[in-house]
Coordinates of C-alpha atoms in Angstrom, one line a residue:
M1044 CA -21.3 14.5 -27.4
D1045 CA -18.0 12.7 -26.8
R1046 CA -15.0 13.6 -24.7
K1047 CA -12.6 13.8 -27.7
T1048 CA -14.8 16.4 -29.4
V1049 CA -14.9 18.6 -26.3
E1050 CA -11.2 18.3 -25.6
S1051 CA -10.5 19.3 -29.2
L1052 CA -12.8 22.3 -28.9
F1053 CA -11.0 23.6 -25.8
Q1054 CA -7.7 23.3 -27.6
R1055 CA -9.0 25.5 -30.4
A1056 CA -10.6 27.9 -27.9
T1057 CA -7.3 29.7 -27.3
N1058 CA -7.4 31.1 -30.8
L1059 CA -11.0 32.3 -30.6
K1060 CA -11.5 36.0 -30.5
C1061 CA -14.7 36.9 -28.6
L1062 CA -16.4 40.3 -28.3
V1063 CA -18.7 40.8 -25.3
V1064 CA -21.0 43.8 -25.5
G1065 CA -23.4 44.7 -22.6
D1066 CA -24.0 46.1 -19.1
L1067 CA -21.1 45.8 -16.7
M1068 CA -21.3 45.7 -12.9
L1069 CA -19.6 44.4 -9.8
D1070 CA -21.1 41.6 -7.8
E1071 CA -20.2 41.9 -4.1
Y1072 CA -20.8 39.0 -1.7
L1073 CA -20.8 39.4 2.1
W1074 CA -20.6 36.0 3.7
G1075 CA -21.5 35.6 7.3
K1076 CA -23.5 33.9 10.0
T1077 CA -26.7 34.8 11.8
D1078 CA -27.9 33.6 15.1
R1079 CA -29.8 36.5 16.6
I1080 CA -32.5 39.1 15.9
S1081 CA -31.8 42.8 16.0
P1082 CA -33.2 44.6 19.1
E1083 CA -33.8 47.6 16.8
A1084 CA -36.2 45.9 14.4
P1085 CA -37.5 42.3 13.7
V1086 CA -34.6 41.5 11.3
Q1087 CA -31.7 39.1 11.4
V1088 CA -28.2 40.3 12.4
V1089 CA -25.5 39.0 10.1
D1090 CA -21.9 38.8 11.4
I1091 CA -19.8 39.2 8.2
L1092 CA -16.9 36.7 8.1
R1093 CA -15.8 37.1 4.5
E1094 CA -16.1 39.5 1.6
D1095 CA -15.8 38.8 -2.1
L1096 CA -15.9 41.1 -5.1
R1097 CA -16.5 39.6 -8.6
L1098 CA -17.2 40.8 -12.1
G1099 CA -21.0 40.7 -12.8
G1100 CA -23.3 41.2 -15.8
A1101 CA -21.4 41.1 -19.1
G1102 CA -18.3 40.8 -16.9
N1103 CA -19.3 37.3 -15.8
V1104 CA -19.8 36.3 -19.5
A1105 CA -16.3 37.5 -20.1
N1106 CA -15.0 35.6 -17.1
N1107 CA -16.6 32.4 -18.4
L1108 CA -14.9 32.9 -21.8
L1109 CA -11.6 33.5 -20.1
A1110 CA -12.0 30.3 -18.1
L1111 CA -12.4 28.4 -21.4
G1112 CA -9.2 29.9 -22.7
C1113 CA -10.7 32.3 -25.2
Q1114 CA -9.3 35.8 -26.1
V1115 CA -11.8 38.4 -24.9
T1116 CA -12.6 42.0 -25.6
V1117 CA -15.4 43.8 -23.7
A1118 CA -17.3 46.8 -25.1
S1119 CA -19.5 48.9 -22.7
V1120 CA -20.0 52.2 -20.9
I1121 CA -19.3 52.6 -17.2
G1122 CA -19.0 55.5 -14.8
E1123 CA -15.9 57.5 -13.8
D1124 CA -16.2 56.3 -10.3
E1125 CA -14.5 53.9 -7.8
N1126 CA -16.5 50.9 -9.0
G1127 CA -15.6 51.7 -12.6
W1128 CA -11.9 51.9 -11.9
A1129 CA -12.1 48.6 -9.9
L1130 CA -13.8 46.9 -12.8
L1131 CA -11.2 48.1 -15.3
K1132 CA -8.4 47.0 -13.0
S1133 CA -9.9 43.5 -12.6
F1134 CA -10.2 43.1 -16.4
S1135 CA -6.6 44.3 -16.9
R1136 CA -5.3 41.7 -14.5
Q1137 CA -6.9 39.0 -16.6
G1138 CA -5.7 40.3 -19.9
V1139 CA -9.0 41.5 -21.3
D1140 CA -8.9 44.2 -23.9
T1141 CA -10.9 47.1 -22.4
T1142 CA -10.2 49.6 -25.3
P1143 CA -14.0 49.8 -26.1
I1144 CA -15.1 50.4 -22.5
F1145 CA -15.9 54.1 -22.3
Q1146 CA -16.4 56.1 -19.2
E1147 CA -19.2 58.6 -18.8
P1148 CA -19.0 61.3 -16.1
G1149 CA -22.0 61.2 -13.7
R1150 CA -22.9 57.6 -14.7
R1151 CA -23.0 55.1 -11.8
T1152 CA -21.1 51.8 -12.4
G1153 CA -23.4 49.1 -11.1
R1154 CA -22.7 47.2 -7.9
K1155 CA -24.9 44.5 -6.5
T1156 CA -24.3 43.6 -2.9
R1157 CA -25.6 40.2 -1.7
V1158 CA -25.6 39.3 2.0
I1159 CA -25.4 35.5 2.5
A1160 CA -25.7 33.5 5.7
S1161 CA -25.9 29.8 6.1
N1162 CA -25.6 29.4 2.3
Q1163 CA -28.8 31.5 1.8
Q1164 CA -29.1 35.0 0.4
I1165 CA -30.6 37.3 3.0
V1166 CA -30.8 40.5 1.1
R1167 CA -29.5 42.2 -2.1
I1168 CA -28.6 45.9 -2.4
D1169 CA -28.4 47.5 -5.9
R1170 CA -26.5 50.7 -6.7
E1171 CA -26.6 51.5 -10.4
S1172 CA -27.6 53.7 -13.3
R1173 CA -30.4 52.5 -15.6
E1174 CA -30.8 55.5 -18.0
P1175 CA -29.9 55.1 -21.7
L1176 CA -26.5 56.3 -22.8
S1177 CA -26.0 59.9 -23.8
G1178 CA -25.9 60.6 -27.5
Q1179 CA -22.2 61.2 -27.5
L1180 CA -21.3 58.0 -25.7
E1181 CA -23.8 56.0 -27.8
Q1182 CA -22.1 57.3 -31.0
Q1183 CA -18.6 56.5 -29.7
L1184 CA -19.7 52.9 -29.0
V1185 CA -21.5 52.5 -32.3
T1186 CA -18.5 53.8 -34.2
W1187 CA -16.1 51.5 -32.5
L1188 CA -18.3 48.5 -33.1
Q1189 CA -18.8 49.3 -36.8
E1190 CA -15.0 49.7 -37.3
H1191 CA -13.8 46.7 -35.3
I1192 CA -16.4 43.9 -35.5
T1193 CA -14.6 42.2 -38.4
G1194 CA -11.7 41.2 -36.1
F1195 CA -13.9 38.8 -34.0
D1196 CA -15.1 35.2 -34.4
V1197 CA -18.3 35.6 -32.4
L1198 CA -20.2 38.4 -30.6
L1199 CA -22.0 37.9 -27.3
V1200 CA -24.6 40.4 -26.2
S1201 CA -25.4 40.5 -22.5
D1202 CA -28.4 42.7 -21.8
Y1203 CA -29.3 43.6 -18.2
L1204 CA -31.4 46.6 -19.2
K1205 CA -29.0 49.1 -17.6
G1206 CA -28.9 51.4 -20.6
V1207 CA -25.9 50.4 -22.6
L1208 CA -27.6 48.3 -25.2
T1209 CA -29.7 51.0 -26.9
P1210 CA -31.6 50.3 -30.2
A1211 CA -28.8 52.1 -32.0
V1212 CA -26.1 50.0 -30.4
L1213 CA -27.9 46.7 -31.1
T1214 CA -28.6 47.7 -34.7
A1215 CA -24.9 48.4 -35.2
I1216 CA -24.0 45.0 -33.8
T1217 CA -26.5 42.9 -35.7
A1218 CA -26.3 44.8 -39.0
T1219 CA -22.5 44.8 -39.1
A1220 CA -22.1 41.3 -37.9
T1221 CA -24.6 39.9 -40.4
E1222 CA -22.9 41.7 -43.2
R1223 CA -19.5 40.1 -42.1
K1224 CA -21.2 36.7 -41.4
I1225 CA -20.2 36.7 -37.7
P1226 CA -22.6 35.0 -35.3
V1227 CA -24.3 37.1 -32.7
L1228 CA -25.7 35.4 -29.6
V1229 CA -27.9 37.4 -27.2
D1230 CA -29.0 36.8 -23.6
P1231 CA -32.1 39.0 -23.7
K1232 CA -34.0 40.9 -21.1
G1233 CA -37.4 42.7 -21.0
T1234 CA -40.5 42.0 -23.0
D1235 CA -39.8 43.7 -26.3
Y1236 CA -37.4 41.6 -28.3
R1237 CA -37.7 43.5 -31.5
K1238 CA -34.5 45.3 -30.8
Y1239 CA -32.6 41.9 -31.1
R1240 CA -33.9 41.3 -34.7
G1241 CA -31.1 39.9 -36.8
A1242 CA -29.3 38.0 -34.1
T1243 CA -28.1 34.4 -34.8
C1244 CA -29.6 33.0 -31.6
L1245 CA -31.4 34.3 -28.5
T1246 CA -31.1 32.5 -25.1
P1247 CA -34.0 33.5 -22.9
N1248 CA -35.0 31.4 -19.9
R1249 CA -38.6 30.2 -19.6
K1250 CA -39.9 33.2 -17.6
E1251 CA -38.3 35.6 -20.1
A1252 CA -39.7 33.7 -23.1
E1253 CA -43.2 33.8 -21.5
A1254 CA -43.0 37.5 -21.0
A1255 CA -41.7 38.2 -24.5
S1256 CA -44.2 36.0 -26.3
G1257 CA -47.2 36.6 -24.0
I1258 CA -47.8 32.8 -23.8
P1259 CA -47.6 31.1 -20.4
I1260 CA -45.4 28.0 -20.8
R1261 CA -47.0 25.1 -19.0
D1262 CA -46.3 22.1 -21.3
Q1263 CA -44.7 21.0 -24.5
E1264 CA -47.5 22.4 -26.6
S1265 CA -47.4 25.9 -25.0
L1266 CA -43.5 25.9 -25.2
N1267 CA -43.7 25.2 -28.9
R1268 CA -46.3 28.0 -29.4
A1269 CA -44.2 30.5 -27.5
A1270 CA -41.1 29.6 -29.5
E1271 CA -43.0 29.8 -32.8
T1272 CA -44.3 33.2 -31.9
L1273 CA -40.9 34.6 -31.0
M1274 CA -39.2 33.2 -34.1
S1275 CA -41.9 34.4 -36.4
Q1276 CA -42.1 37.9 -34.9
L1277 CA -38.3 38.4 -34.8
E1278 CA -37.4 36.4 -37.9
L1279 CA -35.0 34.4 -35.8
D1280 CA -32.7 31.7 -37.2
N1281 CA -32.4 30.0 -33.8
L1282 CA -33.9 30.2 -30.3
L1283 CA -32.6 28.4 -27.2
I1284 CA -35.0 28.5 -24.2
T1285 CA -33.4 27.4 -20.9
R1286 CA -36.0 25.6 -18.7
S1287 CA -34.2 25.1 -15.3
E1288 CA -34.7 21.5 -14.1
E1289 CA -36.3 20.6 -17.5
G1290 CA -33.1 21.3 -19.5
M1291 CA -33.1 23.3 -22.7
S1292 CA -35.0 23.4 -25.9
L1293 CA -33.4 24.6 -29.2
F1294 CA -35.6 25.7 -32.0
C1295 CA -34.1 26.2 -35.4
G1296 CA -35.3 28.1 -38.4
N1297 CA -35.3 24.9 -40.5
G1298 CA -38.0 23.5 -38.3
E1299 CA -35.7 21.2 -36.3
T1300 CA -36.3 21.1 -32.5
V1301 CA -33.8 19.6 -30.1
H1302 CA -34.8 19.0 -26.4
I1303 CA -31.8 18.6 -24.1
P1304 CA -32.6 17.1 -20.7
T1305 CA -30.8 18.5 -17.7
V1306 CA -28.2 16.6 -15.8
A1307 CA -29.3 15.9 -12.2
R1308 CA -27.3 18.0 -9.8
E1309 CA -27.8 19.7 -6.4
V1310 CA -28.7 23.3 -7.1
F1311 CA -27.1 25.9 -4.8
D1312 CA -27.5 29.1 -6.9
V1313 CA -28.7 29.9 -10.4
T1314 CA -27.0 33.3 -10.4
G1315 CA -25.0 33.7 -13.6
A1316 CA -26.1 30.4 -15.1
G1317 CA -27.4 32.3 -18.1
D1318 CA -24.0 33.8 -18.6
T1319 CA -22.4 30.4 -18.6
V1320 CA -24.8 29.2 -21.2
L1321 CA -24.1 32.2 -23.4
A1322 CA -20.3 31.7 -23.1
L1323 CA -20.3 28.0 -23.9
L1324 CA -22.8 28.4 -26.7
A1325 CA -20.5 31.0 -28.3
C1326 CA -17.3 29.0 -27.7
G1327 CA -18.9 25.9 -29.2
L1328 CA -20.3 27.7 -32.2
A1329 CA -17.2 29.7 -33.0
G1330 CA -15.1 26.6 -32.4
G1331 CA -16.8 24.7 -35.2
L1332 CA -19.5 22.7 -33.3
P1333 CA -23.0 22.5 -34.8
L1334 CA -25.4 24.7 -32.8
A1335 CA -27.2 21.7 -31.3
E1336 CA -23.9 20.2 -30.0
A1337 CA -22.9 23.7 -28.7
A1338 CA -26.2 23.8 -26.8
R1339 CA -25.6 20.4 -25.3
L1340 CA -22.2 21.6 -24.1
A1341 CA -23.8 24.7 -22.6
N1342 CA -26.3 22.5 -20.8
V1343 CA -23.5 20.5 -19.2
A1344 CA -21.7 23.6 -18.1
A1345 CA -24.9 25.2 -16.7
G1346 CA -25.4 22.1 -14.6
I1347 CA -21.9 22.6 -13.1
A1348 CA -22.5 26.3 -12.6
V1349 CA -25.7 26.0 -10.5
A1350 CA -23.9 23.7 -8.1
K1351 CA -21.7 26.6 -7.1
L1352 CA -22.7 29.6 -4.9
G1353 CA -22.7 33.0 -6.5
T1354 CA -21.6 34.1 -10.0
S1355 CA -19.1 31.4 -11.0
T1356 CA -17.1 30.2 -14.0
V1357 CA -16.8 26.6 -15.2
T1358 CA -13.4 25.2 -16.4
P1359 CA -12.7 23.0 -19.3
A1360 CA -11.5 20.3 -16.9
E1361 CA -14.8 20.3 -15.1
I1362 CA -16.8 20.1 -18.4
I1363 CA -14.6 17.3 -19.7
A1364 CA -15.0 15.4 -16.5
A1365 CA -18.8 15.8 -16.6
V1366 CA -19.0 14.7 -20.3
S1367 CA -16.8 11.7 -19.5
L1368 CA -19.3 10.6 -16.8
E1369 CA -22.0 10.4 -19.5
H1370 CA -19.9 7.7 -21.1
R1371 CA -18.8 5.3 -18.4
D1372 CA -16.6 3.2 -20.6
S1373 CA -13.1 3.1 -22.0
D1374 CA -13.6 6.3 -23.9
S1375 CA -13.5 8.3 -20.6
K1376 CA -9.9 7.1 -19.9
I1377 CA -8.4 8.1 -23.2
K1378 CA -6.9 11.6 -22.9
N1379 CA -4.7 13.8 -25.1
R1380 CA -1.4 15.0 -23.8
E1381 CA -2.4 18.5 -22.7
V1382 CA -5.5 17.4 -20.8
L1383 CA -3.8 14.5 -19.2
A1384 CA -0.9 16.7 -18.0
E1385 CA -3.4 18.9 -16.2
I1386 CA -5.1 16.0 -14.6
I1387 CA -1.9 14.4 -13.5
A1388 CA -0.6 17.7 -12.0
G1389 CA -3.8 17.8 -9.9
E1390 CA -3.3 14.2 -8.7
R1391 CA 0.3 14.8 -7.8
A1392 CA -0.8 17.9 -5.8
K1393 CA -3.0 15.6 -3.8
G1394 CA 0.0 13.4 -3.0
K1395 CA -0.9 10.6 -5.4
Q1396 CA 2.0 8.4 -6.8
V1397 CA 1.8 8.3 -10.6
V1398 CA 3.1 5.3 -12.4
F1399 CA 3.9 5.4 -16.2
T1400 CA 4.7 2.7 -18.7
N1401 CA 4.5 2.5 -22.5
G1402 CA 4.3 0.1 -25.4
C1403 CA 2.6 -0.9 -28.6
F1404 CA 0.3 -3.6 -27.1
D1405 CA -0.6 -5.1 -30.4
L1406 CA -2.6 -8.3 -29.8
L1407 CA -3.3 -8.0 -26.0
H1408 CA -2.4 -11.2 -24.1
A1409 CA -2.2 -12.4 -20.5
G1410 CA 1.5 -11.4 -20.2
H1411 CA 0.6 -7.8 -20.9
V1412 CA -2.2 -7.9 -18.4
K1413 CA -0.1 -9.4 -15.6
Y1414 CA 2.7 -6.8 -16.3
L1415 CA 0.3 -3.9 -16.2
Q1416 CA -1.4 -5.2 -13.0
A1417 CA 2.1 -5.4 -11.4
A1418 CA 2.9 -1.8 -12.5
R1419 CA -0.4 -0.5 -11.1
R1420 CA 0.4 -1.9 -7.7
L1421 CA 3.5 0.3 -7.5
G1422 CA 1.4 3.5 -7.1
D1423 CA -2.0 5.2 -7.1
L1424 CA -2.5 5.8 -10.8
L1425 CA -1.2 3.9 -13.9
I1426 CA -0.7 5.9 -17.1
L1427 CA -0.2 4.0 -20.3
G1428 CA 1.6 5.7 -23.2
L1429 CA 0.4 3.9 -26.3
N1430 CA 2.4 4.1 -29.6
S1431 CA 0.3 5.4 -32.5
D1432 CA 0.0 3.3 -35.7
A1433 CA 2.6 5.3 -37.4
S1434 CA 5.0 4.9 -34.5
V1435 CA 4.4 1.2 -34.4
R1436 CA 5.2 0.9 -38.1
R1437 CA 8.5 2.6 -37.7
L1438 CA 9.4 0.3 -34.8
K1439 CA 7.9 -3.0 -36.0
G1440 CA 7.8 -2.8 -39.7
P1441 CA 5.1 -2.0 -42.4
K1442 CA 2.9 -5.0 -41.5
R1443 CA 2.2 -3.8 -38.0
P1444 CA 0.2 -3.0 -36.1
L1445 CA -2.4 -5.7 -36.6
I1446 CA -4.9 -3.7 -34.4
D1447 CA -5.3 0.0 -35.1
E1448 CA -4.6 2.6 -32.5
E1449 CA -8.2 3.4 -31.7
E1450 CA -9.1 -0.2 -31.0
R1451 CA -5.8 -0.8 -29.1
G1452 CA -6.6 2.4 -27.0
H1453 CA -10.1 1.1 -26.1
L1454 CA -8.9 -2.4 -25.3
M1455 CA -6.2 -1.0 -22.9
A1456 CA -8.5 1.5 -21.3
A1457 CA -11.0 -1.2 -20.6
L1458 CA -8.5 -2.8 -18.1
D1459 CA -9.2 -1.9 -14.5
C1460 CA -5.5 -1.6 -13.7
I1461 CA -5.1 1.3 -16.2
D1462 CA -6.3 4.7 -15.2
Y1463 CA -5.5 6.7 -18.3
V1464 CA -4.3 6.0 -21.9
C1465 CA -2.5 8.6 -24.0
L1466 CA -1.4 8.0 -27.6
F1467 CA 2.0 9.4 -28.7
E1468 CA 3.3 9.8 -32.3
E1469 CA 7.0 9.8 -31.5
D1470 CA 9.3 6.8 -31.7
T1471 CA 9.9 7.0 -27.9
P1472 CA 7.7 8.3 -25.0
L1473 CA 10.3 10.9 -23.9
E1474 CA 8.2 13.9 -24.7
L1475 CA 5.2 12.4 -23.1
I1476 CA 7.1 11.5 -19.9
T1477 CA 8.5 15.0 -19.8
A1478 CA 5.0 16.5 -20.0
L1479 CA 3.4 14.1 -17.4
R1480 CA 6.3 13.9 -14.9
P1481 CA 5.4 10.5 -13.3
Q1482 CA 7.1 9.6 -10.1
I1483 CA 7.6 5.9 -11.2
L1484 CA 8.7 4.8 -14.7
V1485 CA 8.1 1.1 -15.4
K1486 CA 9.5 -1.1 -18.2
G1487 CA 9.8 -4.8 -18.8
G1488 CA 12.5 -7.0 -17.3
D1489 CA 14.3 -7.3 -20.7
Y1490 CA 15.5 -3.8 -20.3
T1491 CA 18.4 -2.5 -18.1
P1492 CA 17.8 0.6 -16.0
E1493 CA 20.3 2.6 -18.2
G1494 CA 18.4 1.6 -21.3
V1495 CA 15.0 3.0 -20.2
V1496 CA 13.9 6.1 -22.1
G1497 CA 13.0 8.9 -19.7
K1498 CA 15.1 7.6 -16.8
A1499 CA 17.2 10.8 -16.6
V1500 CA 14.0 12.9 -16.7
V1501 CA 12.2 11.1 -13.9
E1502 CA 15.3 10.8 -11.7
S1503 CA 15.9 14.6 -12.1
Y1504 CA 12.9 15.4 -9.9
G1505 CA 13.3 12.5 -7.5
G1506 CA 11.4 9.8 -9.3
R1507 CA 12.6 6.2 -10.0
V1508 CA 12.6 3.4 -12.6
E1509 CA 11.2 0.0 -11.9
L1510 CA 11.7 -3.1 -14.1
I1511 CA 9.0 -5.8 -14.1
P1512 CA 9.7 -9.2 -15.8
F1513 CA 7.3 -10.4 -18.5
V1514 CA 5.6 -13.8 -18.3
D1515 CA 7.8 -16.3 -20.1
G1516 CA 6.5 -17.5 -23.5
K1517 CA 3.8 -14.8 -23.8
S1518 CA 4.4 -12.3 -26.6
T1519 CA 2.6 -10.9 -29.6
T1520 CA 5.2 -12.3 -32.0
N1521 CA 4.6 -15.8 -30.6
I1522 CA 0.9 -15.4 -31.1
I1523 CA 1.4 -14.3 -34.7
E1524 CA 3.7 -17.2 -35.4
K1525 CA 1.3 -19.7 -33.9
V1526 CA -1.6 -18.5 -36.0
L1527 CA 0.5 -18.5 -39.2
E1528 CA 1.7 -22.0 -38.4
R1529 CA -1.7 -23.5 -37.7
Y1530 CA -3.6 -22.0 -40.6
T1531 CA -0.8 -22.4 -43.1
N1532 CA -0.6 -26.2 -42.3
E1533 CA -4.4 -26.5 -42.7
Q1534 CA -4.1 -25.4 -46.3

């Protein structure tokens, strides 16, 4: 998986319409410290220092999708109680469509309270309803699903066995989605997976796969047998088994098996990691990635999620950064405009001085390198705006560039003095400068300050223009003329 593919996916994610169906709950975290034992009983006394209330269950799946930029609708049943209203209010603040969240009098909206001291969970307190939906609420949910599923790109089923995902509800989801050719991804629970028959892919963890298949997973052979049993019994197209420190294994109906190793990270909390996997798998699949690539992306995201404490989301920037680390070469420095603007905004917020220059850089030579090294010394980061091939042709003529934009980009990004490269299609870098807002704008000494494109933009927010002289006699034109002269004379 490469960085460009991931960046393009997250650009498309804003147009993806995702429906999350499942059990909703609130996750409450009480953070404190403990340094004494209660005189009333042999238990620790926790002094609470901070409280945090988050969306849990299917709500955490929705949160992960929102963090990726997707459009999200949530379908479920909750109680007419304080926790239920708090949950709806939280969704509303984030722009989630809650039309298909129905409230049932007498039902208890789930709330899990975790007490944490010294980065360790001391106790968890659950308050919830687990009984199946009433016939009336079940029919309301089923009717809504049958009438509205067509409007979504992907369906995510998050089952916590709290009663919302009855056999009737699950049948409505899989039957209607299959008929409309909409993928259905399921994070399952329990030991009887027959209710998920018809889903596009199930994502159990190793323990869940063992319980559902009846086969203890101890090695590769037993893993394969467990997967074969589940896929055969459920007539599954795909099965993704998450295996903690051993990564993930994707089993496909065509017989293909893909084992994805985990990325080594310090693990603080696995709470909600399955929700992250489900969200990234759905985003990738709906966004046009092959399922195996979507699974690799989910694996990267899960590695980030477990390094955080409590139910957490993972951002596109974090995922892109993690993917870039897998390719420690020039590729990791080449960014598109939107992603780079976000990165640069973060660097400016840290007090970094951002330097920008631009050019065609066709046939890289020592004059270019010395100019760029001098530009880099003016600040903390050097951003290079690189003219695309079409832009170069308009500026230099139909025979240029000699080196295409992809090669030029990698050559420039390979220089230590350059932190990021961004291609631009326009004749001038004005739009790129406006988007990135560098503090220092650099051009060659053959320019006058008044002739530098972007000068007014940079100076409008307190930035400045710097002119750096080129090395005499060093130019792409001179190199081309020398080559033509020598090889023409030889003939």
